[in-house]
Tab-separated table of C-alpha atoms and ligand atoms in Angstrom:
chain	number	residue	atom	x	y	z
A	1	MET	CA	-99.516	-58.297	83.135
A	2	LYS	CA	-96.870	-58.173	80.345
A	3	HIS	CA	-92.908	-59.135	80.971
A	4	GLU	CA	-90.552	-57.830	78.382
A	5	ILE	CA	-89.286	-59.878	76.254
A	6	CYS	CA	-86.420	-58.465	74.349
A	7	LYS	CA	-86.365	-55.233	72.566
A	8	ILE	CA	-87.846	-54.215	68.839
A	9	ALA	CA	-85.195	-53.264	67.946
A	10	ASP	CA	-83.078	-56.636	68.518
A	11	ILE	CA	-85.096	-58.361	66.074
A	12	PRO	CA	-83.743	-59.359	62.916
A	13	GLN	CA	-85.566	-58.597	59.415
A	14	THR	CA	-84.776	-62.425	58.485
A	15	GLY	CA	-84.729	-65.211	60.348
A	16	SER	CA	-85.443	-65.275	64.062
A	17	LEU	CA	-83.665	-63.720	67.953
A	18	VAL	CA	-84.139	-67.021	70.484
A	19	ALA	CA	-84.721	-65.128	73.523
A	20	PRO	CA	-84.966	-66.168	76.603
A	21	PHE	CA	-88.257	-67.096	78.336
A	22	PHE	CA	-88.733	-67.748	82.301
A	23	GLY	CA	-86.024	-70.388	82.340
A	24	ARG	CA	-86.488	-71.810	79.252
A	25	GLU	CA	-86.487	-69.695	75.330
A	26	VAL	CA	-88.800	-67.966	73.025
A	27	HIS	CA	-88.449	-67.743	69.466
A	28	VAL	CA	-88.862	-63.878	67.894
A	29	TRP	CA	-89.338	-62.535	64.568
A	30	ARG	CA	-91.070	-60.580	62.123
A	31	SER	CA	-93.761	-62.018	59.895
A	32	GLY	CA	-95.163	-59.907	57.305
A	33	ASP	CA	-96.054	-56.541	59.408
A	34	ARG	CA	-96.667	-58.929	62.311
A	35	ILE	CA	-93.719	-59.444	65.178
A	36	ARG	CA	-94.406	-63.272	66.297
A	37	ALA	CA	-92.792	-65.238	69.413
A	38	ALA	CA	-93.030	-68.994	69.331
A	39	ALA	CA	-92.567	-71.296	72.321
A	40	ASN	CA	-88.270	-73.079	71.197
A	41	VAL	CA	-90.490	-76.674	72.104
A	42	CYS	CA	-90.599	-79.354	68.771
A	43	LEU	CA	-94.656	-80.479	69.551
A	44	HIS	CA	-92.982	-83.901	69.074
A	45	PHE	CA	-90.781	-84.251	72.475
A	46	GLY	CA	-90.021	-81.403	73.182
A	47	GLY	CA	-86.507	-80.603	71.189
A	48	PRO	CA	-85.071	-76.946	70.305
A	49	LEU	CA	-85.901	-75.559	67.308
A	50	ASP	CA	-83.508	-74.181	64.235
A	51	CYS	CA	-85.177	-71.139	61.892
A	52	LYS	CA	-83.794	-72.624	58.865
A	53	ASP	CA	-84.734	-71.534	54.773
A	54	GLY	CA	-87.916	-69.656	56.611
A	55	ALA	CA	-88.768	-72.324	58.579
A	56	PHE	CA	-88.358	-73.561	62.030
A	57	VAL	CA	-86.627	-76.833	61.811
A	58	CYS	CA	-86.249	-79.096	65.260
A	59	GLN	CA	-82.675	-80.495	65.843
A	60	TRP	CA	-83.668	-83.347	67.338
A	61	HIS	CA	-85.776	-85.875	64.885
A	62	GLY	CA	-86.367	-82.548	61.600
A	63	ALA	CA	-89.618	-81.902	62.317
A	64	LYS	CA	-90.845	-79.040	60.232
A	65	PHE	CA	-93.233	-75.642	60.519
A	66	ASP	CA	-93.987	-72.890	59.131
A	67	MET	CA	-93.378	-69.416	60.225
A	68	ASP	CA	-96.458	-68.054	59.544
A	69	ASN	CA	-98.622	-69.953	61.144
A	70	GLY	CA	-97.072	-72.451	63.103
A	71	GLU	CA	-98.376	-75.653	61.709
A	72	ARG	CA	-96.338	-78.723	61.528
A	73	LEU	CA	-95.433	-79.545	57.431
A	74	GLU	CA	-93.910	-82.504	57.776
A	75	GLY	CA	-91.081	-84.902	60.412
A	76	PRO	CA	-92.689	-86.515	63.178
A	77	ALA	CA	-95.281	-83.706	65.448
A	78	PRO	CA	-98.031	-84.682	65.492
A	79	LYS	CA	-100.254	-84.137	62.226
A	80	GLY	CA	-102.366	-80.738	62.711
A	81	SER	CA	-100.227	-79.653	65.538
A	82	ARG	CA	-99.063	-76.268	65.748
A	83	LEU	CA	-95.928	-74.036	67.275
A	84	MET	CA	-96.987	-72.457	71.061
A	85	PHE	CA	-97.705	-68.856	69.865
A	86	LEU	CA	-97.566	-66.255	72.653
A	87	SER	CA	-99.537	-63.390	73.813
A	88	THR	CA	-97.556	-60.095	72.869
A	89	ARG	CA	-98.027	-56.355	72.576
A	90	VAL	CA	-95.127	-54.288	71.683
A	91	GLU	CA	-94.827	-51.373	74.292
A	92	ASP	CA	-91.952	-48.152	74.164
A	93	GLY	CA	-89.966	-50.417	71.532
A	94	ALA	CA	-90.419	-53.151	73.368
A	95	LEU	CA	-92.097	-56.833	72.563
A	96	ASN	CA	-94.081	-57.780	75.671
A	97	TYR	CA	-95.123	-61.461	76.709
A	98	VAL	CA	-98.889	-60.026	78.314
A	99	TRP	CA	-101.094	-62.964	79.778
A	100	GLY	CA	-104.343	-62.622	82.655
A	101	GLU	CA	-106.050	-59.199	80.644
B	1	FES	S1	-88.357	-83.593	69.161
B	1	FES	FE1	-88.618	-82.755	67.364
B	1	FES	S2	-88.633	-84.120	66.356
B	1	FES	FE2	-88.900	-85.511	67.723
């Protein structure tokens, strides 16, 4: 099954696009040749993340996450935690969340 997240053309070359996702939000961004999508949820207490200076930074207490692999870089989120990446597929000029395939 699939659910369209956004059009590929809408994803910026740098930074991220925040797209609605089943009543929540996901960040979508380009990482080299790949397009990635992760829940806009900090792994500390679930705060929203800003895309800032090449990393995701939580608005609430400042936890910082790597944009390539989602790993926590610093701050109060648990050591070794990673952002929640979505499984995706590009089809017909759109990025789709896919599941159950
Ligand atoms: S909720 Fe993100 S650092 Fe606390």
